[in-house]
mmCIF file with all atom_site columns, C-alpha atoms in Angstrom:
data_model
loop_
_atom_site.group_PDB
_atom_site.id
_atom_site.type_symbol
_atom_site.label_atom_id
_atom_site.label_alt_id
_atom_site.label_comp_id
_atom_site.label_asym_id
_atom_site.label_entity_id
_atom_site.label_seq_id
_atom_site.pdbx_PDB_ins_code
_atom_site.Cartn_x
_atom_site.Cartn_y
_atom_site.Cartn_z
_atom_site.occupancy
_atom_site.B_iso_or_equiv
_atom_site.pdbx_formal_charge
_atom_site.auth_seq_id
_atom_site.auth_comp_id
_atom_site.auth_asym_id
_atom_site.auth_atom_id
_atom_site.pdbx_PDB_model_num
ATOM 1   C CA . MET X 1 1   ? 0.000   0.000  0.000   1.00 55.00 ? 18  MET X CA 1
ATOM 2   C CA . GLU X 1 2   ? 1.403   3.362  -1.037  1.00 88.00 ? 19  GLU X CA 1
ATOM 3   C CA . GLU X 1 3   ? 1.558   5.962  1.743   1.00 94.00 ? 20  GLU X CA 1
ATOM 4   C CA . ILE X 1 4   ? 2.879   9.478  2.039   1.00 97.00 ? 21  ILE X CA 1
ATOM 5   C CA . GLU X 1 5   ? 2.994   11.768 5.041   1.00 96.00 ? 22  GLU X CA 1
ATOM 6   C CA . ASN X 1 6   ? 4.333   14.945 6.594   1.00 96.00 ? 23  ASN X CA 1
ATOM 7   C CA . GLU X 1 7   ? 4.107   16.416 10.082  1.00 96.00 ? 24  GLU X CA 1
ATOM 8   C CA . TYR X 1 8   ? 0.349   17.099 9.742   1.00 96.00 ? 25  TYR X CA 1
ATOM 9   C CA . VAL X 1 9   ? -1.163  14.311 7.675   1.00 97.00 ? 26  VAL X CA 1
ATOM 10  C CA . LYS X 1 10  ? -0.849  10.819 6.278   1.00 97.00 ? 27  LYS X CA 1
ATOM 11  C CA . TYR X 1 11  ? -2.377  9.801  2.913   1.00 98.00 ? 28  TYR X CA 1
ATOM 12  C CA . TRP X 1 12  ? -2.967  6.299  1.528   1.00 97.00 ? 29  TRP X CA 1
ATOM 13  C CA . PHE X 1 13  ? -5.335  4.378  -0.772  1.00 96.00 ? 30  PHE X CA 1
ATOM 14  C CA . GLU X 1 14  ? -8.008  1.867  0.272   1.00 93.00 ? 31  GLU X CA 1
ATOM 15  C CA . ASN X 1 15  ? -10.166 0.117  -2.357  1.00 90.00 ? 32  ASN X CA 1
ATOM 16  C CA . GLY X 1 16  ? -9.294  2.775  -4.931  1.00 92.00 ? 33  GLY X CA 1
ATOM 17  C CA . VAL X 1 17  ? -10.233 5.647  -2.603  1.00 96.00 ? 34  VAL X CA 1
ATOM 18  C CA . LEU X 1 18  ? -7.694  8.197  -1.365  1.00 97.00 ? 35  LEU X CA 1
ATOM 19  C CA . ILE X 1 19  ? -7.825  8.425  2.434   1.00 97.00 ? 36  ILE X CA 1
ATOM 20  C CA . ASN X 1 20  ? -6.114  10.870 4.752   1.00 97.00 ? 37  ASN X CA 1
ATOM 21  C CA . GLU X 1 21  ? -5.792  11.192 8.477   1.00 97.00 ? 38  GLU X CA 1
ATOM 22  C CA . LEU X 1 22  ? -4.644  14.266 10.337  1.00 96.00 ? 39  LEU X CA 1
ATOM 23  C CA . LYS X 1 23  ? -1.992  13.366 12.903  1.00 97.00 ? 40  LYS X CA 1
ATOM 24  C CA . LYS X 1 24  ? -2.962  15.970 15.497  1.00 97.00 ? 41  LYS X CA 1
ATOM 25  C CA . PRO X 1 25  ? -5.421  18.816 16.012  1.00 96.00 ? 42  PRO X CA 1
ATOM 26  C CA . VAL X 1 26  ? -4.445  21.633 13.670  1.00 96.00 ? 43  VAL X CA 1
ATOM 27  C CA . HIS X 1 27  ? -5.233  25.272 12.951  1.00 96.00 ? 44  HIS X CA 1
ATOM 28  C CA . ILE X 1 28  ? -4.971  25.367 9.167   1.00 96.00 ? 45  ILE X CA 1
ATOM 29  C CA . THR X 1 29  ? -3.055  28.381 7.936   1.00 98.00 ? 46  THR X CA 1
ATOM 30  C CA . LEU X 1 30  ? -2.098  29.101 4.340   1.00 98.00 ? 47  LEU X CA 1
ATOM 31  C CA . GLU X 1 31  ? 1.266   27.382 4.898   1.00 98.00 ? 48  GLU X CA 1
ATOM 32  C CA . VAL X 1 32  ? -0.396  24.231 6.253   1.00 98.00 ? 49  VAL X CA 1
ATOM 33  C CA . MET X 1 33  ? -3.033  24.208 3.490   1.00 97.00 ? 50  MET X CA 1
ATOM 34  C CA . VAL X 1 34  ? -0.363  24.461 0.789   1.00 97.00 ? 51  VAL X CA 1
ATOM 35  C CA . GLU X 1 35  ? 1.496   21.504 2.320   1.00 97.00 ? 52  GLU X CA 1
ATOM 36  C CA . LEU X 1 36  ? -1.694  19.412 2.602   1.00 97.00 ? 53  LEU X CA 1
ATOM 37  C CA . ILE X 1 37  ? -2.715  20.047 -0.999  1.00 97.00 ? 54  ILE X CA 1
ATOM 38  C CA . GLU X 1 38  ? 0.772   19.555 -2.441  1.00 96.00 ? 55  GLU X CA 1
ATOM 39  C CA . LEU X 1 39  ? 1.128   16.231 -0.615  1.00 96.00 ? 56  LEU X CA 1
ATOM 40  C CA . ARG X 1 40  ? -2.302  15.109 -1.880  1.00 96.00 ? 57  ARG X CA 1
ATOM 41  C CA . HIS X 1 41  ? -1.303  16.026 -5.433  1.00 95.00 ? 58  HIS X CA 1
ATOM 42  C CA . GLN X 1 42  ? 1.922   14.077 -4.988  1.00 95.00 ? 59  GLN X CA 1
ATOM 43  C CA . ILE X 1 43  ? 0.282   10.824 -3.887  1.00 96.00 ? 60  ILE X CA 1
ATOM 44  C CA . SER X 1 44  ? -2.422  11.286 -6.536  1.00 94.00 ? 61  SER X CA 1
ATOM 45  C CA . ASN X 1 45  ? 0.296   11.624 -9.165  1.00 92.00 ? 62  ASN X CA 1
ATOM 46  C CA . ASN X 1 46  ? -1.796  14.518 -10.519 1.00 87.00 ? 63  ASN X CA 1
ATOM 47  C CA . LYS X 1 47  ? -4.632  12.104 -11.418 1.00 94.00 ? 64  LYS X CA 1
ATOM 48  C CA . HIS X 1 48  ? -8.238  12.496 -10.310 1.00 95.00 ? 65  HIS X CA 1
ATOM 49  C CA . GLN X 1 49  ? -9.227  10.614 -7.160  1.00 96.00 ? 66  GLN X CA 1
ATOM 50  C CA . TYR X 1 50  ? -12.217 9.918  -4.935  1.00 97.00 ? 67  TYR X CA 1
ATOM 51  C CA . TRP X 1 51  ? -11.104 11.385 -1.608  1.00 97.00 ? 68  TRP X CA 1
ATOM 52  C CA . CYS X 1 52  ? -12.193 10.560 1.939   1.00 97.00 ? 69  CYS X CA 1
ATOM 53  C CA . MET X 1 53  ? -10.858 13.491 3.955   1.00 95.00 ? 70  MET X CA 1
ATOM 54  C CA . ASP X 1 54  ? -10.280 13.550 7.709   1.00 93.00 ? 71  ASP X CA 1
ATOM 55  C CA . GLY X 1 55  ? -11.756 16.729 9.135   1.00 91.00 ? 72  GLY X CA 1
ATOM 56  C CA . THR X 1 56  ? -11.972 15.471 12.709  1.00 93.00 ? 73  THR X CA 1
ATOM 57  C CA . LYS X 1 57  ? -8.923  17.356 13.959  1.00 94.00 ? 74  LYS X CA 1
ATOM 58  C CA . VAL X 1 58  ? -9.443  20.637 12.115  1.00 91.00 ? 75  VAL X CA 1
ATOM 59  C CA . LEU X 1 59  ? -9.604  23.368 14.750  1.00 90.00 ? 76  LEU X CA 1
ATOM 60  C CA . SER X 1 60  ? -9.827  26.330 12.365  1.00 90.00 ? 77  SER X CA 1
ATOM 61  C CA . VAL X 1 61  ? -9.086  27.369 8.800   1.00 90.00 ? 78  VAL X CA 1
ATOM 62  C CA . ASN X 1 62  ? -8.001  30.967 8.241   1.00 93.00 ? 79  ASN X CA 1
ATOM 63  C CA . LYS X 1 63  ? -9.205  33.082 5.310   1.00 92.00 ? 80  LYS X CA 1
ATOM 64  C CA . GLU X 1 64  ? -5.992  32.744 3.290   1.00 96.00 ? 81  GLU X CA 1
ATOM 65  C CA . ALA X 1 65  ? -6.131  28.946 3.645   1.00 95.00 ? 82  ALA X CA 1
ATOM 66  C CA . ARG X 1 66  ? -9.822  28.893 2.643   1.00 89.00 ? 83  ARG X CA 1
ATOM 67  C CA . ASP X 1 67  ? -9.097  31.024 -0.418  1.00 91.00 ? 84  ASP X CA 1
ATOM 68  C CA . TYR X 1 68  ? -6.205  28.770 -1.438  1.00 95.00 ? 85  TYR X CA 1
ATOM 69  C CA . ALA X 1 69  ? -8.334  25.657 -0.949  1.00 91.00 ? 86  ALA X CA 1
ATOM 70  C CA . ALA X 1 70  ? -11.116 27.182 -3.032  1.00 87.00 ? 87  ALA X CA 1
ATOM 71  C CA . LYS X 1 71  ? -8.658  27.785 -5.871  1.00 90.00 ? 88  LYS X CA 1
ATOM 72  C CA . TYR X 1 72  ? -6.522  24.602 -5.726  1.00 92.00 ? 89  TYR X CA 1
ATOM 73  C CA . GLY X 1 73  ? -8.178  22.215 -3.285  1.00 90.00 ? 90  GLY X CA 1
ATOM 74  C CA . GLN X 1 74  ? -10.485 20.595 -5.819  1.00 90.00 ? 91  GLN X CA 1
ATOM 75  C CA . ASP X 1 75  ? -7.765  19.870 -8.363  1.00 94.00 ? 92  ASP X CA 1
ATOM 76  C CA . PHE X 1 76  ? -7.566  16.164 -9.224  1.00 95.00 ? 93  PHE X CA 1
ATOM 77  C CA . ILE X 1 77  ? -10.705 15.266 -7.243  1.00 95.00 ? 94  ILE X CA 1
ATOM 78  C CA . TYR X 1 78  ? -13.830 13.555 -8.645  1.00 96.00 ? 95  TYR X CA 1
ATOM 79  C CA . ALA X 1 79  ? -15.700 13.628 -5.316  1.00 96.00 ? 96  ALA X CA 1
ATOM 80  C CA . ASN X 1 80  ? -14.878 14.429 -1.694  1.00 95.00 ? 97  ASN X CA 1
ATOM 81  C CA . ALA X 1 81  ? -16.320 13.005 1.513   1.00 95.00 ? 98  ALA X CA 1
ATOM 82  C CA . ALA X 1 82  ? -15.321 14.775 4.731   1.00 92.00 ? 99  ALA X CA 1
ATOM 83  C CA . ILE X 1 83  ? -15.329 12.918 8.039   1.00 94.00 ? 100 ILE X CA 1
ATOM 84  C CA . ILE X 1 84  ? -16.373 15.178 10.913  1.00 90.00 ? 101 ILE X CA 1
ATOM 85  C CA . ASN X 1 85  ? -17.026 14.516 14.575  1.00 89.00 ? 102 ASN X CA 1
ATOM 86  C CA . SER X 1 86  ? -18.072 17.804 16.106  1.00 81.00 ? 103 SER X CA 1
ATOM 87  C CA . HIS X 1 87  ? -20.442 20.693 15.607  1.00 79.00 ? 104 HIS X CA 1
ATOM 88  C CA . LEU X 1 88  ? -17.434 23.030 15.391  1.00 75.00 ? 105 LEU X CA 1
ATOM 89  C CA . THR X 1 89  ? -15.918 21.080 12.494  1.00 75.00 ? 106 THR X CA 1
ATOM 90  C CA . LYS X 1 90  ? -19.313 20.952 10.783  1.00 76.00 ? 107 LYS X CA 1
ATOM 91  C CA . ALA X 1 91  ? -19.644 24.735 11.149  1.00 79.00 ? 108 ALA X CA 1
ATOM 92  C CA . ILE X 1 92  ? -16.162 25.255 9.658   1.00 74.00 ? 109 ILE X CA 1
ATOM 93  C CA . PHE X 1 93  ? -16.945 23.102 6.617   1.00 73.00 ? 110 PHE X CA 1
ATOM 94  C CA . ASN X 1 94  ? -20.474 24.515 6.207   1.00 76.00 ? 111 ASN X CA 1
ATOM 95  C CA . ALA X 1 95  ? -19.075 28.049 6.162   1.00 76.00 ? 112 ALA X CA 1
ATOM 96  C CA . PHE X 1 96  ? -16.534 26.990 3.544   1.00 70.00 ? 113 PHE X CA 1
ATOM 97  C CA . MET X 1 97  ? -19.241 25.402 1.394   1.00 72.00 ? 114 MET X CA 1
ATOM 98  C CA . ILE X 1 98  ? -21.448 28.494 1.584   1.00 76.00 ? 115 ILE X CA 1
ATOM 99  C CA . LEU X 1 99  ? -18.615 30.894 0.756   1.00 72.00 ? 116 LEU X CA 1
ATOM 100 C CA . LYS X 1 100 ? -16.766 28.740 -1.786  1.00 68.00 ? 117 LYS X CA 1
ATOM 101 C CA . LYS X 1 101 ? -19.241 26.427 -3.468  1.00 75.00 ? 118 LYS X CA 1
ATOM 102 C CA . PRO X 1 102 ? -17.489 23.180 -4.422  1.00 77.00 ? 119 PRO X CA 1
ATOM 103 C CA . GLU X 1 103 ? -17.436 22.241 -8.095  1.00 82.00 ? 120 GLU X CA 1
ATOM 104 C CA . ILE X 1 104 ? -17.410 18.530 -7.233  1.00 89.00 ? 121 ILE X CA 1
ATOM 105 C CA . PRO X 1 105 ? -19.736 16.302 -5.183  1.00 91.00 ? 122 PRO X CA 1
ATOM 106 C CA . PHE X 1 106 ? -18.932 16.993 -1.512  1.00 89.00 ? 123 PHE X CA 1
ATOM 107 C CA . LEU X 1 107 ? -20.683 15.566 1.568   1.00 88.00 ? 124 LEU X CA 1
ATOM 108 C CA . PHE X 1 108 ? -20.045 15.299 5.318   1.00 88.00 ? 125 PHE X CA 1
ATOM 109 C CA . PHE X 1 109 ? -20.137 12.037 7.238   1.00 92.00 ? 126 PHE X CA 1
ATOM 110 C CA . THR X 1 110 ? -19.576 10.968 10.819  1.00 90.00 ? 127 THR X CA 1
ATOM 111 C CA . LYS X 1 111 ? -18.591 7.418  9.848   1.00 93.00 ? 128 LYS X CA 1
ATOM 112 C CA . LYS X 1 112 ? -15.657 6.636  7.547   1.00 94.00 ? 129 LYS X CA 1
ATOM 113 C CA . GLU X 1 113 ? -17.392 3.503  6.238   1.00 96.00 ? 130 GLU X CA 1
ATOM 114 C CA . LYS X 1 114 ? -20.423 5.495  5.048   1.00 96.00 ? 131 LYS X CA 1
ATOM 115 C CA . ALA X 1 115 ? -18.170 8.087  3.403   1.00 96.00 ? 132 ALA X CA 1
ATOM 116 C CA . ILE X 1 116 ? -16.241 5.438  1.489   1.00 96.00 ? 133 ILE X CA 1
ATOM 117 C CA . GLU X 1 117 ? -19.488 3.704  0.487   1.00 96.00 ? 134 GLU X CA 1
ATOM 118 C CA . TRP X 1 118 ? -20.792 7.004  -0.960  1.00 97.00 ? 135 TRP X CA 1
ATOM 119 C CA . LEU X 1 119 ? -17.539 7.617  -2.848  1.00 97.00 ? 136 LEU X CA 1
ATOM 120 C CA . LEU X 1 120 ? -17.558 4.086  -4.282  1.00 96.00 ? 137 LEU X CA 1
ATOM 121 C CA . GLU X 1 121 ? -21.171 4.562  -5.442  1.00 95.00 ? 138 GLU X CA 1
ATOM 122 C CA . ILE X 1 122 ? -20.192 7.746  -7.294  1.00 94.00 ? 139 ILE X CA 1
ATOM 123 C CA . LYS X 1 123 ? -17.167 5.988  -8.766  1.00 93.00 ? 140 LYS X CA 1
ATOM 124 C CA . ALA X 1 124 ? -19.281 3.029  -9.956  1.00 92.00 ? 141 ALA X CA 1
ATOM 125 C CA . LYS X 1 125 ? -21.825 5.355  -11.591 1.00 88.00 ? 142 LYS X CA 1
ATOM 126 C CA . LYS X 1 126 ? -19.072 7.294  -13.370 1.00 82.00 ? 143 LYS X CA 1
ATOM 127 C CA . GLU X 1 127 ? -17.429 4.083  -14.604 1.00 79.00 ? 144 GLU X CA 1
ATOM 128 C CA . ALA X 1 128 ? -20.795 2.732  -15.795 1.00 75.00 ? 145 ALA X CA 1
ATOM 129 C CA . ARG X 1 129 ? -21.403 5.944  -17.786 1.00 70.00 ? 146 ARG X CA 1
ATOM 130 C CA . LEU X 1 130 ? -17.952 5.649  -19.353 1.00 65.00 ? 147 LEU X CA 1
ATOM 131 C CA . ILE X 1 131 ? -18.660 2.057  -20.408 1.00 65.00 ? 148 ILE X CA 1
ATOM 132 C CA . VAL X 1 132 ? -21.960 3.079  -21.999 1.00 59.00 ? 149 VAL X CA 1
ATOM 133 C CA . LEU X 1 133 ? -20.342 6.004  -23.820 1.00 58.00 ? 150 LEU X CA 1
ATOM 134 C CA . LYS X 1 134 ? -17.515 3.764  -25.016 1.00 60.00 ? 151 LYS X CA 1
ATOM 135 C CA . ASN X 1 135 ? -19.995 1.306  -26.531 1.00 61.00 ? 152 ASN X CA 1
ATOM 136 C CA . VAL X 1 136 ? -22.126 3.919  -28.279 1.00 56.00 ? 153 VAL X CA 1
ATOM 137 C CA . SER X 1 137 ? -21.428 4.350  -31.964 1.00 55.00 ? 154 SER X CA 1
ATOM 138 C CA . PHE X 1 138 ? -22.500 7.351  -34.014 1.00 54.00 ? 155 PHE X CA 1
#
């Protein structure tokens, strides 16, 4: 299993889904956000992924980090499921979604298993559409 990590986060793949786990509670500044996104791009090899994101240890996200995430955070992502475990984390992500509407499917979950199930459903639907399009002749 391929893994990559830095002082804040560890990324790996499970069943074709990119997973990450924050190592400790973190206030996400622009510097931290840049590192998180660059590491995700690195493990993704700049290819689109279905991403199950750990939001359980996010304490805050400053404006510069939110702006950077809005611009670059959706690169190479087909769909994103965020795992949350508190009302504070939910408020942080809800504010982000209101201010910076995601261009990809994005949902919150309290259980990792449900998040991965949702991502795999989206992946299966996308792959089924591609098969149909591949077999259509004009």
